[in-house]
mmCIF file of C-alpha atoms in Angstrom:
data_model
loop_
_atom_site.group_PDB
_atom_site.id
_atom_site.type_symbol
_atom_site.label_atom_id
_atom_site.label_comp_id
_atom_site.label_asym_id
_atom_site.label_seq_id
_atom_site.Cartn_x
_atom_site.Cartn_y
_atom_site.Cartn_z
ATOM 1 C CA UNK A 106 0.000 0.000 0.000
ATOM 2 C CA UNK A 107 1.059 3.423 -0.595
ATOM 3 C CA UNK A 108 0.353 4.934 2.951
ATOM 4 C CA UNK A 109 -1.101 8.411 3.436
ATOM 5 C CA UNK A 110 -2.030 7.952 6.791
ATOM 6 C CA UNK A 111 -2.835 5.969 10.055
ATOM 7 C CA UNK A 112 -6.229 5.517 11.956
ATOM 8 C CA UNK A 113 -6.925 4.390 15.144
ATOM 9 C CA UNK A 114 -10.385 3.098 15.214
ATOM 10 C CA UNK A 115 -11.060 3.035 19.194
ATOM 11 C CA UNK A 116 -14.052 1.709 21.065
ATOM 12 C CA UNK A 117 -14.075 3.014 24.756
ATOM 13 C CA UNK A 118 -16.042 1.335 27.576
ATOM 14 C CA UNK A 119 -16.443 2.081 31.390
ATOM 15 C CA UNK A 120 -16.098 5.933 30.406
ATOM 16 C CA UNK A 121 -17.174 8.149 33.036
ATOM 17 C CA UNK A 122 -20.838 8.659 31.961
ATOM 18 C CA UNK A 123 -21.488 12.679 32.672
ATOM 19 C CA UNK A 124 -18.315 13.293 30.377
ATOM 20 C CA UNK A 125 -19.815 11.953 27.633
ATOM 21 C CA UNK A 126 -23.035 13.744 27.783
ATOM 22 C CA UNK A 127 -21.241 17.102 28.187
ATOM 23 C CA UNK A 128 -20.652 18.509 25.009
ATOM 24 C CA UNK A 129 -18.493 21.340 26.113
ATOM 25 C CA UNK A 130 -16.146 18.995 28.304
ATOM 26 C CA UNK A 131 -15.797 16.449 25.182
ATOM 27 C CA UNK A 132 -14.878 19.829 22.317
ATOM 28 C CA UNK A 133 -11.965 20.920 25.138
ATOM 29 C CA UNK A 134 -10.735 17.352 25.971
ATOM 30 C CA UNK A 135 -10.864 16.553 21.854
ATOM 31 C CA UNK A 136 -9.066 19.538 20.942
ATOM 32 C CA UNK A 137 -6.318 19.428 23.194
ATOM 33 C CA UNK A 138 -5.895 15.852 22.166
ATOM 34 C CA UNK A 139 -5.516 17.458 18.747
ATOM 35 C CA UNK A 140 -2.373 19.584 20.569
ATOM 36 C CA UNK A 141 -0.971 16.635 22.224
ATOM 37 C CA UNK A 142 -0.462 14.869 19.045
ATOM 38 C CA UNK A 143 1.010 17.455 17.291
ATOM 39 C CA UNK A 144 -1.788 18.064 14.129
ATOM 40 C CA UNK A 145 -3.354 21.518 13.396
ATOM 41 C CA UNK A 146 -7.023 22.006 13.967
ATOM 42 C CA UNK A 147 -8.513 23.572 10.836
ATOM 43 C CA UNK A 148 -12.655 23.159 12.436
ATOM 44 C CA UNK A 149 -14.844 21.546 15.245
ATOM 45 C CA UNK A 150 -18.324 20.308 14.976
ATOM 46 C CA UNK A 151 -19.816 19.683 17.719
ATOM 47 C CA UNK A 152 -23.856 18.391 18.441
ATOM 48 C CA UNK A 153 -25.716 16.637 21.464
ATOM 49 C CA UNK A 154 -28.238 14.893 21.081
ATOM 50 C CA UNK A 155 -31.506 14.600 22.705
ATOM 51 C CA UNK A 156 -32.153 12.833 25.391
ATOM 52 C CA UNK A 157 -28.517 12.114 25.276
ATOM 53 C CA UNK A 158 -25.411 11.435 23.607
ATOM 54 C CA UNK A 159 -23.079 13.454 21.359
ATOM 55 C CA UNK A 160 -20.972 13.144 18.324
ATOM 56 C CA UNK A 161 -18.396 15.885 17.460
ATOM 57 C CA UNK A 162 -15.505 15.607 14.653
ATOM 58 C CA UNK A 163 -12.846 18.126 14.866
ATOM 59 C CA UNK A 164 -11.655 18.010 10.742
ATOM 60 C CA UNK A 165 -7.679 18.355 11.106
ATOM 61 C CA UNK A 166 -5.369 19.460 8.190
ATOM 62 C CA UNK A 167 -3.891 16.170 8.503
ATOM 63 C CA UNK A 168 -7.660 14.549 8.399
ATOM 64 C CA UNK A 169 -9.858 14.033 11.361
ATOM 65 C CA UNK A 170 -10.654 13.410 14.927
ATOM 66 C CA UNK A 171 -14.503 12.379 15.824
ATOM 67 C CA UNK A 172 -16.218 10.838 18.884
ATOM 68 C CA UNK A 173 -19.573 9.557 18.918
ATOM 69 C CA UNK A 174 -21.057 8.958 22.409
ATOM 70 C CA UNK A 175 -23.531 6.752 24.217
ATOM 71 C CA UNK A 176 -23.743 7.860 28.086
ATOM 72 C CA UNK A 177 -26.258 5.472 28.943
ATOM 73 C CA UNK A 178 -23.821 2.538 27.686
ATOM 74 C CA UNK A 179 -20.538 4.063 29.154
ATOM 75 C CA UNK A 180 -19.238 4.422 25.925
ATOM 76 C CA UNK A 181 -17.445 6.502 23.296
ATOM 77 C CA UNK A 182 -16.709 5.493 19.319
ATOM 78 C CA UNK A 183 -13.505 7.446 18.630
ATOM 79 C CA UNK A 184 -11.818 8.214 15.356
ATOM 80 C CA UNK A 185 -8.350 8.945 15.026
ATOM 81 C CA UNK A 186 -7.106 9.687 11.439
ATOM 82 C CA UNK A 187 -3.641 11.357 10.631
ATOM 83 C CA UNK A 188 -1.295 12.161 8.136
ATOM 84 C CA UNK A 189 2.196 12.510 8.174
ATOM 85 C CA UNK A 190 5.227 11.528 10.275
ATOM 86 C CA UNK A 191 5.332 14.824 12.786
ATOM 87 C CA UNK A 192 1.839 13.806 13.857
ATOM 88 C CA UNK A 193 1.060 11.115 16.241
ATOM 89 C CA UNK A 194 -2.368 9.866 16.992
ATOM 90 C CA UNK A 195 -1.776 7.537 19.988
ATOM 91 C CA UNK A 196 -1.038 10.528 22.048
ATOM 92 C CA UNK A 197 -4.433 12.162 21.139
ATOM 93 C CA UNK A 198 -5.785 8.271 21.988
ATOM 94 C CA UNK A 199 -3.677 7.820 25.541
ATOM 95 C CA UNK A 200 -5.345 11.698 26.280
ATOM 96 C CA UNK A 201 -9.021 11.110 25.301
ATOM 97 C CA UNK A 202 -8.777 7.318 27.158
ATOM 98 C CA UNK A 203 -7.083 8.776 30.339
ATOM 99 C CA UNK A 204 -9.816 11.912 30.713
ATOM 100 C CA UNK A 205 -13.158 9.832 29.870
ATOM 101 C CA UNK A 206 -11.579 7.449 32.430
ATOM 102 C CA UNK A 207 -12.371 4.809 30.238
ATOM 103 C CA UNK A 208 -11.972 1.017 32.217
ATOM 104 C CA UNK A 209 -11.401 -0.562 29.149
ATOM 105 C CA UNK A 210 -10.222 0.244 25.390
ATOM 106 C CA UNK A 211 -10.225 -1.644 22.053
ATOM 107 C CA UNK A 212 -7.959 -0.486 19.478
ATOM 108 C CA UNK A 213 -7.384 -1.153 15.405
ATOM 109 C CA UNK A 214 -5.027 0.483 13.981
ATOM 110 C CA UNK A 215 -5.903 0.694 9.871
ATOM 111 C CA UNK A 216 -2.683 2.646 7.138
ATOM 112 C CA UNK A 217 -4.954 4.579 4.438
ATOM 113 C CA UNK A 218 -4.000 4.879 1.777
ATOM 114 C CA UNK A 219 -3.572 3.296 -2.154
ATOM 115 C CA UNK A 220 -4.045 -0.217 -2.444
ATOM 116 C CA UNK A 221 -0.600 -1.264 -3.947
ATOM 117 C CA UNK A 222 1.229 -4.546 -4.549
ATOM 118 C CA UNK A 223 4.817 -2.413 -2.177
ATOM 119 C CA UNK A 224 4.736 -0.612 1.198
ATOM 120 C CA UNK A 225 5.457 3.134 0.820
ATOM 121 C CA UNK A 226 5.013 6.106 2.644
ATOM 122 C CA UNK A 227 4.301 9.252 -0.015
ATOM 123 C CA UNK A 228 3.785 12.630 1.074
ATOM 124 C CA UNK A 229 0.060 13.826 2.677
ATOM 125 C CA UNK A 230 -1.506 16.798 1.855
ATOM 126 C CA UNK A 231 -0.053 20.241 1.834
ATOM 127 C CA UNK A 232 -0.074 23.009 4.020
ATOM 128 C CA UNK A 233 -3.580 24.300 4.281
ATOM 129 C CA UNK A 234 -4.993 27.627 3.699
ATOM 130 C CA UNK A 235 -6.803 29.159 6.689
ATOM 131 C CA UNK A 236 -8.541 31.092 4.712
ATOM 132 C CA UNK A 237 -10.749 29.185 2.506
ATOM 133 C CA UNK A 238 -13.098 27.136 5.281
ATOM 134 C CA UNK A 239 -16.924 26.536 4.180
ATOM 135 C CA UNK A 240 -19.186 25.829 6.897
ATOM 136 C CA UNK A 241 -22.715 24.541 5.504
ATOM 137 C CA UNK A 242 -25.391 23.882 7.941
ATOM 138 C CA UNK A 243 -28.154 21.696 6.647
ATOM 139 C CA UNK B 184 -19.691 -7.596 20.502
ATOM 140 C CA UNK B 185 -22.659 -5.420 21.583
ATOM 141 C CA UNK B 186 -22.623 -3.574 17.913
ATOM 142 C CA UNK B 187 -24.000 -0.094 17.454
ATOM 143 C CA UNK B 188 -22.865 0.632 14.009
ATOM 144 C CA UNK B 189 -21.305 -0.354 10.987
ATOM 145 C CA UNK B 190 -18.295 1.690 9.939
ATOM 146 C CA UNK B 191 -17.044 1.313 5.726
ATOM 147 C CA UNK B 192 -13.571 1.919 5.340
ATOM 148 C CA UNK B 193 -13.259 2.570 1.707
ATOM 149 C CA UNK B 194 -9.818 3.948 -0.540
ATOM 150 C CA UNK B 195 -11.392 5.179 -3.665
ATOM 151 C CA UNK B 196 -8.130 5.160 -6.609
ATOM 152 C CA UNK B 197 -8.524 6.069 -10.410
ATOM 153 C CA UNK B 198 -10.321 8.699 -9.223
ATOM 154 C CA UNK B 199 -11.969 11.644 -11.616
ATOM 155 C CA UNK B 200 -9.158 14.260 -9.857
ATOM 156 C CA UNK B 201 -10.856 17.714 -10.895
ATOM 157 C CA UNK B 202 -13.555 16.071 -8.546
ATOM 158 C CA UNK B 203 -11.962 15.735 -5.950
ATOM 159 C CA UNK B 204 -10.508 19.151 -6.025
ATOM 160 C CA UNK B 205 -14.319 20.529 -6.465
ATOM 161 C CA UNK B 206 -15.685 21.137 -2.895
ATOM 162 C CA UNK B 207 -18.994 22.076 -3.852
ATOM 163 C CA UNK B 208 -19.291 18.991 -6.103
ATOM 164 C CA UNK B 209 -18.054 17.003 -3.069
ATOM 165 C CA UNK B 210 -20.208 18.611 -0.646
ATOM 166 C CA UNK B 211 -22.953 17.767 -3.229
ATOM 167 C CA UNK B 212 -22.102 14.108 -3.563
ATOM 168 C CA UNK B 213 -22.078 13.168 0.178
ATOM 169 C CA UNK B 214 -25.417 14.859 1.195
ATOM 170 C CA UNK B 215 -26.933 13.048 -1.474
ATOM 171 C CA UNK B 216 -24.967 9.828 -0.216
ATOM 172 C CA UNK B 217 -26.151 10.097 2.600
ATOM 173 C CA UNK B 218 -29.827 10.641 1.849
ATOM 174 C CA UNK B 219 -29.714 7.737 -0.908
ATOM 175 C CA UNK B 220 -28.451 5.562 2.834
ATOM 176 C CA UNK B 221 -31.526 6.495 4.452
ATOM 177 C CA UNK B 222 -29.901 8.654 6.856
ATOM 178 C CA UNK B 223 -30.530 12.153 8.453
ATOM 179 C CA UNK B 224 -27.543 14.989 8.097
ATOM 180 C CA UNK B 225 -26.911 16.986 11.014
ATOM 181 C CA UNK B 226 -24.353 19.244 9.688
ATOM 182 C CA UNK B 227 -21.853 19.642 7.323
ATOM 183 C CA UNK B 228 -18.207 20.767 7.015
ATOM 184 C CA UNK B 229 -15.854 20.863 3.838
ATOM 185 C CA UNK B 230 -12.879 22.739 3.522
ATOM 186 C CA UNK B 231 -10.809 23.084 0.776
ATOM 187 C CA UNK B 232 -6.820 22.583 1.026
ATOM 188 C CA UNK B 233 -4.409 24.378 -0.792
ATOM 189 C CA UNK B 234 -2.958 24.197 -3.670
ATOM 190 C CA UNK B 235 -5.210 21.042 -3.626
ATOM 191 C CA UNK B 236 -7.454 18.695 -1.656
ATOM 192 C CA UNK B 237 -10.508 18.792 0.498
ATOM 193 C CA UNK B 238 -11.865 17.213 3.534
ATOM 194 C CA UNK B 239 -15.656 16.776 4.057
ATOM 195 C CA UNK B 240 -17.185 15.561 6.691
ATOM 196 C CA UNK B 241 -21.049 15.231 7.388
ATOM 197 C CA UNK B 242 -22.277 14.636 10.946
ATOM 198 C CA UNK B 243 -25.234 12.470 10.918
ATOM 199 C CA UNK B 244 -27.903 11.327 12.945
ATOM 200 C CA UNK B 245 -26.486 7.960 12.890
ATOM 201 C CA UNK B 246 -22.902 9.329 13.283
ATOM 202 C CA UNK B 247 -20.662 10.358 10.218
ATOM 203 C CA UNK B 248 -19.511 10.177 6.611
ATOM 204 C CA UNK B 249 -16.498 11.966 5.793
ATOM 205 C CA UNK B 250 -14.152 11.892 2.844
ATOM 206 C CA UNK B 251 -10.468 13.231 2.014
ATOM 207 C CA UNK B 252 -8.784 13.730 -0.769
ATOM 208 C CA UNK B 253 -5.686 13.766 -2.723
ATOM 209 C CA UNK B 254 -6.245 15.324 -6.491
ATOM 210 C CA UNK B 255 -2.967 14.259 -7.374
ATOM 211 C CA UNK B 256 -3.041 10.599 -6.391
ATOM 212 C CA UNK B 257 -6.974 10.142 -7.873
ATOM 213 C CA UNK B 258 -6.907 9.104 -4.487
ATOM 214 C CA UNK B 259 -9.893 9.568 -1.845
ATOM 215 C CA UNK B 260 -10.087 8.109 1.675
ATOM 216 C CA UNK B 261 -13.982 7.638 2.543
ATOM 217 C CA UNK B 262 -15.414 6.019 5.343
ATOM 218 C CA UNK B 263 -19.112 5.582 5.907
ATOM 219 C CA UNK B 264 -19.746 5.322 9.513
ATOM 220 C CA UNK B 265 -23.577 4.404 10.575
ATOM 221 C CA UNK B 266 -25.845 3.380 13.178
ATOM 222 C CA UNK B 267 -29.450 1.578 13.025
ATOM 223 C CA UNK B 268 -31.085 -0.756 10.990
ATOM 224 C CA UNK B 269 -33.152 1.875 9.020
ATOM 225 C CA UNK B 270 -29.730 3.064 7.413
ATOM 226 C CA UNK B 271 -27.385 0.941 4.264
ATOM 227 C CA UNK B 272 -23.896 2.570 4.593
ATOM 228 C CA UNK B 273 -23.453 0.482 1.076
ATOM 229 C CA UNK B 274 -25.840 2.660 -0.887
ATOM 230 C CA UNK B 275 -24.075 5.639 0.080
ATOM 231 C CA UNK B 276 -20.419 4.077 -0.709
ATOM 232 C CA UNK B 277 -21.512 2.811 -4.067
ATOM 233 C CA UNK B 278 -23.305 6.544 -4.818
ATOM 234 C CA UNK B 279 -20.082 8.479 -4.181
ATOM 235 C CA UNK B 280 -18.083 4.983 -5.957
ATOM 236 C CA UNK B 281 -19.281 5.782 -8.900
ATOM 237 C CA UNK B 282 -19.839 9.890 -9.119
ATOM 238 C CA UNK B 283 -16.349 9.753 -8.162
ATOM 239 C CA UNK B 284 -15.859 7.676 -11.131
ATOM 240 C CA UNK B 285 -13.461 5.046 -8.890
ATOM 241 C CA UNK B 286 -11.652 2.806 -10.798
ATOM 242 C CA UNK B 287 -10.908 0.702 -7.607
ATOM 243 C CA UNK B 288 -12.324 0.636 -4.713
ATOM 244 C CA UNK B 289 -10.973 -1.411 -1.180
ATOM 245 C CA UNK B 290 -13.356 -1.304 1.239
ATOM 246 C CA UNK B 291 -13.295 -2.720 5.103
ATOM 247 C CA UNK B 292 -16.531 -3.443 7.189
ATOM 248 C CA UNK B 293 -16.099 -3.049 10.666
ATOM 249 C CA UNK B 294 -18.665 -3.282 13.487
ATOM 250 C CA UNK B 295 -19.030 -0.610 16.129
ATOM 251 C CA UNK B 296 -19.916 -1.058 19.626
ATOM 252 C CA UNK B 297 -18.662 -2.358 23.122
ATOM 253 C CA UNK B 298 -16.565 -5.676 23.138
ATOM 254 C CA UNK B 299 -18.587 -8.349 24.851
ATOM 255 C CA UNK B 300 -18.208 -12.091 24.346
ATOM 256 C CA UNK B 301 -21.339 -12.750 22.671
ATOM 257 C CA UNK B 302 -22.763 -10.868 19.464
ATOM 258 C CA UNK B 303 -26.146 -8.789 19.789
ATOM 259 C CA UNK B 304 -27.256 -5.706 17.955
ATOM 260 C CA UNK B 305 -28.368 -2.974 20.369
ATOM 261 C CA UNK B 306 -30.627 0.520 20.200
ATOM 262 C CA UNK B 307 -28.259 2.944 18.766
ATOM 263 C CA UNK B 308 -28.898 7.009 19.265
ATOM 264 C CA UNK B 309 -32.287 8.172 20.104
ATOM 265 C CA UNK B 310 -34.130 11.195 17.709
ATOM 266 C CA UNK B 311 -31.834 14.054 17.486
ATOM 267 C CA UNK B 312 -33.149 17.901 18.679
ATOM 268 C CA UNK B 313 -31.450 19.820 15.192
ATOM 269 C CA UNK B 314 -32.306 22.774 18.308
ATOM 270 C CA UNK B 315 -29.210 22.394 19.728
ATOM 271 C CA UNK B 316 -26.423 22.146 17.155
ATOM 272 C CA UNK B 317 -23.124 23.811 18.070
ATOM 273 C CA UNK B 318 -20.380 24.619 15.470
ATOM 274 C CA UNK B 319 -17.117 26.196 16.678
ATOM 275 C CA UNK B 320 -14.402 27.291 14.457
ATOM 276 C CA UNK B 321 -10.616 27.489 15.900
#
């Protein structure tokens, strides 16, 4: 495969059920997990749902972070999709695990990338431009 | 596994690459993905890379699509990720498969949901209230 990237599919149990029905708490813990692994937040969507439960993605400019939540089951669906060597995504996963005080954790990691007969890594998208973001609410 | 979801891992190669440079065309594609799946879009958020690329990602009732891309590979890195029985993550893949005029396609089915030693399908999400959406931008 020619590998753009790496993503760590994550399924968290046990979590502390409060923090995942507080939207605010789960955008802050997300985003510095963002920090901690070293990629560059370009936007953060964030929505609860009703009675309860949220889902946010934080779109990165080396691809994307998202959480989906279930508070009444203790647990979190979490995304962790990266580009690049300076990045690393098990930091952002060892932060979001430790501060949802999740009991237990299953982790896949998956290389994206194009299907190809040799292992390569090739270069991942550019530098972004700040300037050009489209937000589009349905 | 006490599944949730169903989460499509797809790399979409031989790509049409002034597509995948097009965000509105993108944006276009994936809402209508995701209605031709059955499912309901919260919000969506593209941005467009430069000198080329975009990421897309559409938060959904039943969690998230999202799609990046690399122009100058053909290359795009989808995944389809979906809760409920009401929704066919396969009719979106094969929507945006073929208006992204793939010439390959690999694609990886995993199930979502909390490890457990025996294999049930459980109540994903209630309704969502599209009253209290929340989009913050870095």
């Amino acid at each position: 495969m020619k590998i753009l990237g790496r993503h760590l599919i994550v399924e968290l149990v046990g979590c502390h059920r409060p923090t995942l029905d507080n939207l605010e708490q789960l955008e802050k813990y997300l985003k510095e997990s963002v920090r901690q692994s070293g990629a560059t937040i370009v936007e953060s969507v964030f929505h609860r749902y009703n009675p309860q439960g949220v889902s946010g993605v934080i779109v990165i400019a080396e691809s994307h972070i998202s959480i989906h939540t279930w508070p009444e089951y203790g647990y979190a669906a979490v995304d962790f999709f990266t580009c690049g060597e300076t990045v690393d995504p098990y930091k952002a996963y060892e932060y979001i695990k430790r501060n949802l005080q999740a009991q237990d954790a299953h982790l896949t990691e998956l290389k994206r990338g194009l299907p190809s007969s040799t292992n390569e890594i090739i270069d991942h998208k550019p530098k972004i431009n700040m300037e050009n973001i489209a937000v589009i609410t349905k």
